[in-house]
Structures are given as structure tokens and as C-alpha cells.
Backbone as JSON, one array per atom type, in Angstrom:
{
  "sequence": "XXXXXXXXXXXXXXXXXXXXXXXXXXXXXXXXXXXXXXXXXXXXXXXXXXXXXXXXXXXXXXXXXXXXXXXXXXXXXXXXXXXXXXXXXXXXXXXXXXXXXXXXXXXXXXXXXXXXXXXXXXXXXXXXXXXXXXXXXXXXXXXXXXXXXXXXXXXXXXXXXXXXXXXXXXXXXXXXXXXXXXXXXXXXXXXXXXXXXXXXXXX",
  "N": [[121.75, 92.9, 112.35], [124.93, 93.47, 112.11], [126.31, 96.3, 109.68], [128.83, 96.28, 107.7], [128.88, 93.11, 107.74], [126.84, 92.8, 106.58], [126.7, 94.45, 104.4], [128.91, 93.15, 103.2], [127.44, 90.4, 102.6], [126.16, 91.31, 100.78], [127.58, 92.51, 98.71], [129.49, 89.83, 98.25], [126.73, 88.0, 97.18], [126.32, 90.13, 95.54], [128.67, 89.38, 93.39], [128.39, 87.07, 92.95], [126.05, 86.92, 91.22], [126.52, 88.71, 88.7], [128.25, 87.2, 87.87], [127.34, 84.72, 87.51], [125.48, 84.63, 86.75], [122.68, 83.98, 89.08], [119.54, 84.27, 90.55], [118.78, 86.4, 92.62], [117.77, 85.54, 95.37], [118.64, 83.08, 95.47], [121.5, 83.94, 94.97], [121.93, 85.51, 97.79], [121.67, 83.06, 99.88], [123.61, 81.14, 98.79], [126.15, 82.99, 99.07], [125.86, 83.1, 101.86], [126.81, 80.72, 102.5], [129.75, 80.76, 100.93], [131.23, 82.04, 103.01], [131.03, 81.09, 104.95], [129.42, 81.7, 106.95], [126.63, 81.0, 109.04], [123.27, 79.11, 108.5], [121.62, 80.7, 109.19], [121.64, 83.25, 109.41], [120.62, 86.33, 109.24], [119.6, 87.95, 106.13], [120.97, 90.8, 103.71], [118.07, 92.96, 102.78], [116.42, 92.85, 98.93], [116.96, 95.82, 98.21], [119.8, 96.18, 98.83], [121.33, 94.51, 97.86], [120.84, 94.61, 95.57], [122.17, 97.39, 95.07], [124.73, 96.73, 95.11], [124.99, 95.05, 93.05], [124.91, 96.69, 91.01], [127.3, 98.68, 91.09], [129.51, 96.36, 91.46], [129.22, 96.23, 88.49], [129.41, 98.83, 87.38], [131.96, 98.93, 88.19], [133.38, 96.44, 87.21], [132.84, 95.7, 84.54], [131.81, 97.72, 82.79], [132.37, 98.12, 80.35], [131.44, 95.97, 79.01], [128.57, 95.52, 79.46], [126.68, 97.28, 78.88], [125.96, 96.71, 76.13], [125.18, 94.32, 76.22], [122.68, 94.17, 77.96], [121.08, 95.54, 76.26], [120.7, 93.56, 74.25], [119.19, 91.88, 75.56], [117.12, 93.06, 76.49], [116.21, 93.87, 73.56], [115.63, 90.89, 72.65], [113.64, 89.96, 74.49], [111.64, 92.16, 73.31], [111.0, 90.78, 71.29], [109.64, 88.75, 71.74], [107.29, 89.94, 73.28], [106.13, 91.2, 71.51], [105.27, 88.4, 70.39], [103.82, 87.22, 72.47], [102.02, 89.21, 72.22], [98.95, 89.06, 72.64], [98.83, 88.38, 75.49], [98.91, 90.52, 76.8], [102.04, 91.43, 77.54], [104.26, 92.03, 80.3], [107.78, 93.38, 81.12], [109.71, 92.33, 83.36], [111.97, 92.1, 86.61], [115.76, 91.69, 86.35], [116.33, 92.78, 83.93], [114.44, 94.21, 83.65], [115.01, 96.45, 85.19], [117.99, 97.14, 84.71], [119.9, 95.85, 85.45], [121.22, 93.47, 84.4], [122.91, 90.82, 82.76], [124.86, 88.8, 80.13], [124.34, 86.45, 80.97], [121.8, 86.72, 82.51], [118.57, 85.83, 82.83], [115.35, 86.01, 81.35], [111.96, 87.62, 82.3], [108.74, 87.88, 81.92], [105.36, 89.07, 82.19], [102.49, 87.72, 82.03], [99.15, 88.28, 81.39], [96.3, 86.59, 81.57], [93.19, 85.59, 80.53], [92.53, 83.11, 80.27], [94.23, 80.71, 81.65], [95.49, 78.86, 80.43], [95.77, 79.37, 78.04], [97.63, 80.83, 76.98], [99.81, 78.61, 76.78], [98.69, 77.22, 75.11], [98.76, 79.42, 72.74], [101.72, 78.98, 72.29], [102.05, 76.36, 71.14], [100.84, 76.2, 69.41], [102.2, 78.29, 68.01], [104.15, 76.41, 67.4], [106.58, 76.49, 69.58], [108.6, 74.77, 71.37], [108.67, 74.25, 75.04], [108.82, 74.28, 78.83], [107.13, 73.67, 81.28], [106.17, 74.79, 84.14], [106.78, 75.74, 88.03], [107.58, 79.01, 89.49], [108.94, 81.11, 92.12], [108.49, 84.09, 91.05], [105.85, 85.47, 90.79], [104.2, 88.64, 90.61], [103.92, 89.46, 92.99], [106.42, 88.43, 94.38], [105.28, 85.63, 94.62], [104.88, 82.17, 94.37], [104.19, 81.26, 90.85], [102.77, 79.42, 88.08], [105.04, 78.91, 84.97], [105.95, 79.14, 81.61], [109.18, 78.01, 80.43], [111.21, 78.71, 77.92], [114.18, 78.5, 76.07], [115.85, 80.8, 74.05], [117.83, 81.87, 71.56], [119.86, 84.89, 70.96], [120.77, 86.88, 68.83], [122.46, 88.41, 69.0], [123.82, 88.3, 70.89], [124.67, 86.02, 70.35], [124.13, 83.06, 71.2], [122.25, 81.06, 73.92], [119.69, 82.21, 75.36], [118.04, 82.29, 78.54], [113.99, 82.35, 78.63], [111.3, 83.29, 80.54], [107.93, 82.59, 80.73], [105.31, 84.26, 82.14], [102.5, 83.23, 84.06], [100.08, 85.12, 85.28], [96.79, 86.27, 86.26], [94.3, 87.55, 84.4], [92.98, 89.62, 86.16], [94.81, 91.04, 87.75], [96.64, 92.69, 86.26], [95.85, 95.36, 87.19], [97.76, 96.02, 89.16], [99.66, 95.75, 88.1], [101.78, 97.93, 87.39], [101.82, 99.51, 89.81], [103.63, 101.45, 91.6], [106.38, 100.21, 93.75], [107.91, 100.02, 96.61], [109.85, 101.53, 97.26], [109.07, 103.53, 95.36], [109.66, 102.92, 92.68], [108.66, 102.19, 88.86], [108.04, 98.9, 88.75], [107.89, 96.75, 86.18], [107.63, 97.22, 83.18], [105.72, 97.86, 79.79], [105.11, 96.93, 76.68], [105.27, 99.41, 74.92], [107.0, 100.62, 77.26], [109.22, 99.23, 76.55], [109.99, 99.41, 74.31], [110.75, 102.43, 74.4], [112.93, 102.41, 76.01], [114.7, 101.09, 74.39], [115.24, 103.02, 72.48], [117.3, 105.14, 72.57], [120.47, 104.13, 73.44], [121.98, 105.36, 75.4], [120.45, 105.73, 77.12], [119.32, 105.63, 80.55], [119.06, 102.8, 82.06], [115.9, 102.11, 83.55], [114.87, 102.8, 86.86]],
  "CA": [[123.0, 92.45, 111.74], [126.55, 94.57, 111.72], [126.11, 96.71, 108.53], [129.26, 95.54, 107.28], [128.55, 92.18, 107.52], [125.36, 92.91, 105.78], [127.56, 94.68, 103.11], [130.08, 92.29, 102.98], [127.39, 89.49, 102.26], [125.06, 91.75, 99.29], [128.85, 91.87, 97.75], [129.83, 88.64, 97.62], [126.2, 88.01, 96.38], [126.42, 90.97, 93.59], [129.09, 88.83, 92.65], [127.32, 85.36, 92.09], [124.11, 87.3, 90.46], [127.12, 89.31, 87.93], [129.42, 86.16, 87.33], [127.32, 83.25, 87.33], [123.83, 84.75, 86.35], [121.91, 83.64, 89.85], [119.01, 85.47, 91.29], [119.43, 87.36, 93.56], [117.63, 84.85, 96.45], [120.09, 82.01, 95.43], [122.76, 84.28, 95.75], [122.0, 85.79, 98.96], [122.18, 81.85, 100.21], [125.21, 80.35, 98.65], [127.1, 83.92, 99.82], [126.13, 82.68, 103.19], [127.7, 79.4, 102.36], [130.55, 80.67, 100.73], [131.43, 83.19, 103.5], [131.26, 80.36, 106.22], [128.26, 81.79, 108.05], [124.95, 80.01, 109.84], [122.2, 79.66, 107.49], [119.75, 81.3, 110.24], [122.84, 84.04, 109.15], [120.17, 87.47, 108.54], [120.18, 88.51, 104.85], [120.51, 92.35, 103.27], [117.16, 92.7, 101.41], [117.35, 93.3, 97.57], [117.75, 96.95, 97.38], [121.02, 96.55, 99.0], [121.93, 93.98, 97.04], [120.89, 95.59, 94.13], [122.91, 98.57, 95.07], [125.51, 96.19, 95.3], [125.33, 94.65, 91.9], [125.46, 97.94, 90.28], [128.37, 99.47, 91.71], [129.78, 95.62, 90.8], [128.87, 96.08, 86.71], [130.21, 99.74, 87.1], [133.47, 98.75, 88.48], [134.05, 95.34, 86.39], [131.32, 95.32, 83.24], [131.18, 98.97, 82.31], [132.49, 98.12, 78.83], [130.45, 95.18, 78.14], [126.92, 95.39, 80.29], [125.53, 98.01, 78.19], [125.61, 95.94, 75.16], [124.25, 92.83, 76.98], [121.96, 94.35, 78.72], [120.19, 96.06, 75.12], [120.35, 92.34, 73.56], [118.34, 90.93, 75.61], [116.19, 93.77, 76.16], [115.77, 93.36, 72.21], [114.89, 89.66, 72.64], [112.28, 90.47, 75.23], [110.39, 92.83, 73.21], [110.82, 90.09, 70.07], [108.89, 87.9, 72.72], [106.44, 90.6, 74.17], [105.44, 90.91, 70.26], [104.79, 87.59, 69.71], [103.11, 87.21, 72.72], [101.1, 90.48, 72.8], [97.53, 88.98, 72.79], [98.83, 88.39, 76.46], [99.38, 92.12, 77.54], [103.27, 91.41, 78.61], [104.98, 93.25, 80.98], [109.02, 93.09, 81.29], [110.12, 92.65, 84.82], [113.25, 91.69, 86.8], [116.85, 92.56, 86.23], [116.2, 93.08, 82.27], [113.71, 95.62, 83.34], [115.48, 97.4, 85.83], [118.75, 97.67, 84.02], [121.32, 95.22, 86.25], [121.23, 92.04, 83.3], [124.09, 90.94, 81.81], [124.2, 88.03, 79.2], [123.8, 85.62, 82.22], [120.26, 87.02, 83.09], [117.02, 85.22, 82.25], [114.3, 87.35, 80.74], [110.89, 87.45, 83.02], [107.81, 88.05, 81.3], [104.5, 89.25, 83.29], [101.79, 87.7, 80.87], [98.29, 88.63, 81.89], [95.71, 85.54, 80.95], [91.63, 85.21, 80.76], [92.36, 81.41, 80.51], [95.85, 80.23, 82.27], [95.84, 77.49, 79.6], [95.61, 80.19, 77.0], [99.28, 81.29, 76.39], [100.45, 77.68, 76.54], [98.24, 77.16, 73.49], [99.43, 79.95, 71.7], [103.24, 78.49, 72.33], [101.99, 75.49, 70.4], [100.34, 77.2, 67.83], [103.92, 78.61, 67.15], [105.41, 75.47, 67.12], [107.79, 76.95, 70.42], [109.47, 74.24, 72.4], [108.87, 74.93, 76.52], [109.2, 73.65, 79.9], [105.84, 74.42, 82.36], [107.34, 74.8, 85.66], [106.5, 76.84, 88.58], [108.99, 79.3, 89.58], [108.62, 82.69, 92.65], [108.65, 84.89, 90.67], [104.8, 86.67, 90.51], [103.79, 90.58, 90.83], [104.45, 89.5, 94.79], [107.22, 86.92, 94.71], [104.81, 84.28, 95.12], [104.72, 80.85, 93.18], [103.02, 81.3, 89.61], [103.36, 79.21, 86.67], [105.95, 79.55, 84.27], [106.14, 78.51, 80.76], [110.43, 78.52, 80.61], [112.17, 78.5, 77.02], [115.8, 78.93, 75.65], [115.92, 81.31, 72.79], [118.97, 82.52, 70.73], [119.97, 86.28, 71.08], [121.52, 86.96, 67.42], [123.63, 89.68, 69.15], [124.7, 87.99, 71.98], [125.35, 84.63, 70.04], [123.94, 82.43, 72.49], [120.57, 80.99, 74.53], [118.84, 83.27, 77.0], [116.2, 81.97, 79.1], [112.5, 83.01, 78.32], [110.05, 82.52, 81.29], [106.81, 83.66, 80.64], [104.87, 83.66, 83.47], [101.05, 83.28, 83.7], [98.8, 85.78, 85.69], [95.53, 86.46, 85.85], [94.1, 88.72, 83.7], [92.71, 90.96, 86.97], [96.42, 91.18, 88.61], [97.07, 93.63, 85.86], [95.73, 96.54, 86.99], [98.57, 96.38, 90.01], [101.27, 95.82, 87.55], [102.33, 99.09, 87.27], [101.93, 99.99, 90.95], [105.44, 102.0, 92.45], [107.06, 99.72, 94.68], [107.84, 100.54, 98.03], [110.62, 102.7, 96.7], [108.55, 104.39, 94.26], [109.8, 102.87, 91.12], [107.66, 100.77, 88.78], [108.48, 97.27, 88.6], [108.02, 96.39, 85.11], [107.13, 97.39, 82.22], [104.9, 96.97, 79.04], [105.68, 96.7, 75.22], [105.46, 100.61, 74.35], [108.02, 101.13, 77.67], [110.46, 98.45, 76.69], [110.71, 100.09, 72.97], [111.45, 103.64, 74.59], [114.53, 101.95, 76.62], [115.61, 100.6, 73.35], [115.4, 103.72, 71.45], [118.12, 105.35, 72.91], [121.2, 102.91, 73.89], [122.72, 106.33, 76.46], [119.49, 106.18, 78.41], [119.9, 105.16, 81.56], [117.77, 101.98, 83.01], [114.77, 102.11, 84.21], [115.32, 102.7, 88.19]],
  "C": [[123.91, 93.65, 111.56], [126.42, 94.96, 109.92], [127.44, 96.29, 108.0], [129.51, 94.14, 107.1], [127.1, 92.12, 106.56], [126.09, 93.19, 104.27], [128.39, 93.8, 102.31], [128.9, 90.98, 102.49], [126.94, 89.68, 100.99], [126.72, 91.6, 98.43], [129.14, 90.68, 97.17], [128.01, 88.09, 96.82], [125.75, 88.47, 95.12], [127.27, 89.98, 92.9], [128.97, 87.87, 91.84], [126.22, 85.71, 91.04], [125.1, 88.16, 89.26], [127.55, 88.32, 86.81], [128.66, 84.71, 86.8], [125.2, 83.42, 87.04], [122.75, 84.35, 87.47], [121.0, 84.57, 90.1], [119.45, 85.45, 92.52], [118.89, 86.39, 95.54], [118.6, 84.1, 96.59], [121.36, 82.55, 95.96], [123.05, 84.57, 96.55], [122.32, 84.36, 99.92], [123.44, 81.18, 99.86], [126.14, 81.32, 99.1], [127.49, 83.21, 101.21], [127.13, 81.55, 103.4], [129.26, 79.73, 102.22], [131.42, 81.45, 101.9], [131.53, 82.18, 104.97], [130.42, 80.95, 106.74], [127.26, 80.87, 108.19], [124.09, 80.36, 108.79], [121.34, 80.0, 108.3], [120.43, 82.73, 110.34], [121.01, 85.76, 108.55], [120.54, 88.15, 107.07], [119.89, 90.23, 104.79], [119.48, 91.89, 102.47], [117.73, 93.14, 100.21], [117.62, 94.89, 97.45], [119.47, 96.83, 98.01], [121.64, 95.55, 98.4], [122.18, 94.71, 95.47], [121.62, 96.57, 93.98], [124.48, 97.72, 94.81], [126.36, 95.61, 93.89], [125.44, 95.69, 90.9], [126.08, 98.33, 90.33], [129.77, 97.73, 91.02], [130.08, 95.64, 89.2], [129.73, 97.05, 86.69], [131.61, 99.4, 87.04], [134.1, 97.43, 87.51], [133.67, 95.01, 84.82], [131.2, 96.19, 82.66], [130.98, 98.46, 81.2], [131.76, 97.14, 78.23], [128.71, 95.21, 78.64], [126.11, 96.34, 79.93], [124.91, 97.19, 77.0], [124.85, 94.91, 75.23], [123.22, 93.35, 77.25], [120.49, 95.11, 77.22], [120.19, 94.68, 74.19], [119.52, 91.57, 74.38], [116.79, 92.0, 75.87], [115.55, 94.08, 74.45], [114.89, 91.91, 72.21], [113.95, 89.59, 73.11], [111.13, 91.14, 74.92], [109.99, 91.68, 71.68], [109.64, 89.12, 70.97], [107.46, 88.28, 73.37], [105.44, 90.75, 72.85], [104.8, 90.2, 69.92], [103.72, 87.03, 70.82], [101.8, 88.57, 73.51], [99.72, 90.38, 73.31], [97.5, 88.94, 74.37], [99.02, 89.62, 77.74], [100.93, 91.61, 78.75], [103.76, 92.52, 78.86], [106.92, 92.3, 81.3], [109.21, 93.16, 83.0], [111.68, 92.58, 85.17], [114.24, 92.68, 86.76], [116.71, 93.41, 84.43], [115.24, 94.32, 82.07], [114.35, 96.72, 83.87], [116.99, 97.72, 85.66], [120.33, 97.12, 84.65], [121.14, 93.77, 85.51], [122.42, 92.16, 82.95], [123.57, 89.54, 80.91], [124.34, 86.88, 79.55], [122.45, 85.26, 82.72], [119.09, 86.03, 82.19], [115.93, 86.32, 82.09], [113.0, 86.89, 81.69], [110.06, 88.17, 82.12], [106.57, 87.79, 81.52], [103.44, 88.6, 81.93], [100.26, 87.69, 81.85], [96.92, 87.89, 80.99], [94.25, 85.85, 81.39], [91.62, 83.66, 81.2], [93.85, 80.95, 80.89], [96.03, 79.17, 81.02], [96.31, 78.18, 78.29], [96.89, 80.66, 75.99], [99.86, 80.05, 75.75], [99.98, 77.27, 75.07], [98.57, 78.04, 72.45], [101.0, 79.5, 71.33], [102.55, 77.19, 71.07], [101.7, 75.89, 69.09], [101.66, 77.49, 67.02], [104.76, 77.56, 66.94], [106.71, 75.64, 68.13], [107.71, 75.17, 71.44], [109.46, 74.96, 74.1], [108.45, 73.88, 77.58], [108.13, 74.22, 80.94], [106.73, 74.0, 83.61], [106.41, 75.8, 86.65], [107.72, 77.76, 89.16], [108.24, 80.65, 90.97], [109.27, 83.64, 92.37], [107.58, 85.93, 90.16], [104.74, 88.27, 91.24], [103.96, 90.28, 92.6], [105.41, 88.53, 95.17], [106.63, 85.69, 94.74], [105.08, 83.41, 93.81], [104.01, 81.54, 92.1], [103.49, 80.32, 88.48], [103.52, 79.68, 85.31], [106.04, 78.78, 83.17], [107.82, 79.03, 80.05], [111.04, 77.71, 78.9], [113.76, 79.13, 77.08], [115.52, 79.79, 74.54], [116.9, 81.77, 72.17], [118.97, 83.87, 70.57], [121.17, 86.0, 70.14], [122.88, 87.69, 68.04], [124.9, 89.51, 70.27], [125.49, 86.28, 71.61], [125.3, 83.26, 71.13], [122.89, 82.33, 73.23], [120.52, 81.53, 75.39], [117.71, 82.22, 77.54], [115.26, 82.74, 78.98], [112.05, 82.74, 79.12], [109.34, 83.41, 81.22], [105.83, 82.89, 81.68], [103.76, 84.48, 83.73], [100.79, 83.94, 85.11], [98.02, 85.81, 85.35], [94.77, 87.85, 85.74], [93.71, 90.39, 84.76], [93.55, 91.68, 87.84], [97.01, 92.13, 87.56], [96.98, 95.33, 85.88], [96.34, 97.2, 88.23], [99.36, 96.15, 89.5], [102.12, 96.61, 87.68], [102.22, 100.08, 88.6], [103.21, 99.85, 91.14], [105.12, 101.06, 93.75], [106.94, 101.11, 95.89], [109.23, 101.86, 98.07], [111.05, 104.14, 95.92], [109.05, 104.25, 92.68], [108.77, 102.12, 90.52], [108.24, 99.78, 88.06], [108.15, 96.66, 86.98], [107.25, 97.4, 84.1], [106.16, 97.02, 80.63], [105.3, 96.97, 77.74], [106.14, 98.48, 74.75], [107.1, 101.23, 75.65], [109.22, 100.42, 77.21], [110.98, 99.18, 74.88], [111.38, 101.59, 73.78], [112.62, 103.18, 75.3], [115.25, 101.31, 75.6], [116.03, 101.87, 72.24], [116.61, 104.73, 71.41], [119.38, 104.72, 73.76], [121.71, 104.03, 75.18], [121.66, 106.0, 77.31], [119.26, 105.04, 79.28], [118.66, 103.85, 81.97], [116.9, 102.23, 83.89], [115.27, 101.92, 85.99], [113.42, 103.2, 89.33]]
}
């Protein structure tokens, strides 16, 4: 594919995944749509999207996408707390520092018994939606137990999906990508990205 056409489509998808909260698959598809191309149309993978939606936030979001982006990273660790017995890990855009207050929170939960979490949700009395969603430690299918929750700061429901692994898929959590970063994080990293609001997202 013509690198500006490649460019030209991660754009118009930074924009859908900025403006209208999509991931980043969705948006790479409706771009195609909106852009009048073939859906058999070659996509940019995500880092160039991702490069895409950053340079996006910089240029349109500076002034608000820090603030967003530390409210829901607050809500996430209020969540990683309550479900700690599950060893969560933060993933996504909320880990890697391109959220705004659009984004849905992902939440790696690492189970002995897959049934196990859902019973602690009851226990709490939480309200949720079992679903499956691709979004596991490899994109694949996993199920997802998907709430709404209220972010005090942002005035307004976030999505929660906490999303069941198995307990022996945690000891590739923290394996560097193919880029060399690592893909999520766990309760003690998501406090050090809160403890300083200047420091830069996790990359």
C-alpha cells in the first residue's frame, strides 16, 4: 500500500478512536468506509495508528487529555483494588497513555476458576454484562465481564471490562511486545503513573 494512503487512512482513524472513543480495529474499518475505499482496502497496523492518535491529542487535546487520561487511570486502579484477589493488570489505551474520556478501561484479570471473579462481582453487589470481546494478552476472544462506572472527576460513566484469563497466562503478561514495550501493567505500576501527573505515559 502507497505510504500515504496508509497515512492518510491511520489519520482519519486517529480521528474516530480521539472523537468518538472507537478502538482502534473499528476505526481502521469505518476510515475505510468513510474514505470511499474497498474493504479488501490494506490497513496501517496499530503502531502507526497509534503514532497517529498521538500526534492527533497533541495537536487538538493537549489541554484536556492529560486530565482525562489521569481520571480514568484513577478509576482503574479503584477497580484493580477491588478486584486484587484477581492479580489485575491495566492494558490498552489507559495503559499506554492515548485515552481520553471516550476510552473504556481494560482490565487483564488472572483467574484459578473463570467463574471466580464473576462471583466476587456479586458478592459486591456490582451490576455487569458477560460478553466476549478480542481483546486477550493476544487479541484473541476471552470473556469479559463489561460494567459502566462513574468517574467522580470526569462526571460521567466509563466502561469497565474486566477480562478473564487464566491464572497460567500471567507469567507472559509482562512480556515486551514486539517493540519492546510492556503491554500492561499491574497495581504497584498503575500507582507510580499516578504519582506524578508530568510523567509521561507508559510507551
Amino acid at each position: 500500500m502507497h505510504t500515504s494512503l496508509s497515512d492518510e487512512i491511520a489519520c482519519t482513524a486517529a480521528r474516530l478512536v480521539v472523537q468518538e472513543g472507537l478502538e482502534w480495529g473499528p476505526a481502521k474499518r469505518r476510515a475505510l468506509r468513510q474514505m470511499g475505499l474497498p474493504g479488501r482496502t490494506a490497513l496501517p497496523d496499530n503502531a502507526r495508528v497509534e503514532a497517529a492518535v498521538r500526534e492527533y491529542i497533541q495537536l487538538f487535546c493537549a489541554d484536556t487529555q492529560p486530565r482525562e487520561l489521569r481520571a480514568l487511570r484513577q478509576l482503574a486502579l479503584v477497580w484493580m483494588e477491588r478486584m486484587a484477589a484477581f492479580r489485575p493488570h491495566l492494558g490498552g489505551a489507559v495503559w499506554h497513555g492515548t485515552a481520553t474520556r471516550l476510552s473504556d478501561i481494560y482490565l487483564q484479570l488472572f483467574c484459578d476458576d473463570s467463574k471466580s471473579a464473576e462471583i466476587a462481582l456479586m458478592d459486591q453487589r456490582v451490576g455487569y454484562e458477560p460478553r466476549r470481546v478480542s481483546a486477550g494478552l493476544r487479541g484473541e476472544s476471552v470473556e469479559a465481564l463489561s460494567l459502566g462506572c462513574r468517574s467522580p472527576e470526569l462526571g460521567e460513566m466509563i466502561g469497565v471490562h474486566l477480562l478473564i484469563q487464566d491464572l497460567d497466562d500471567l507469567r507472559g503478561a509482562l512480556r515486551p511486545g514486539a517493540r519492546g514495550r510492556v503491554p500492561r501493567g499491574d497495581v504497584s505500576a498503575v500507582r507510580r503513573l499516578l504519582q506524578d501527573t508530568n510523567e509521561p505515559p507508559a510507551r
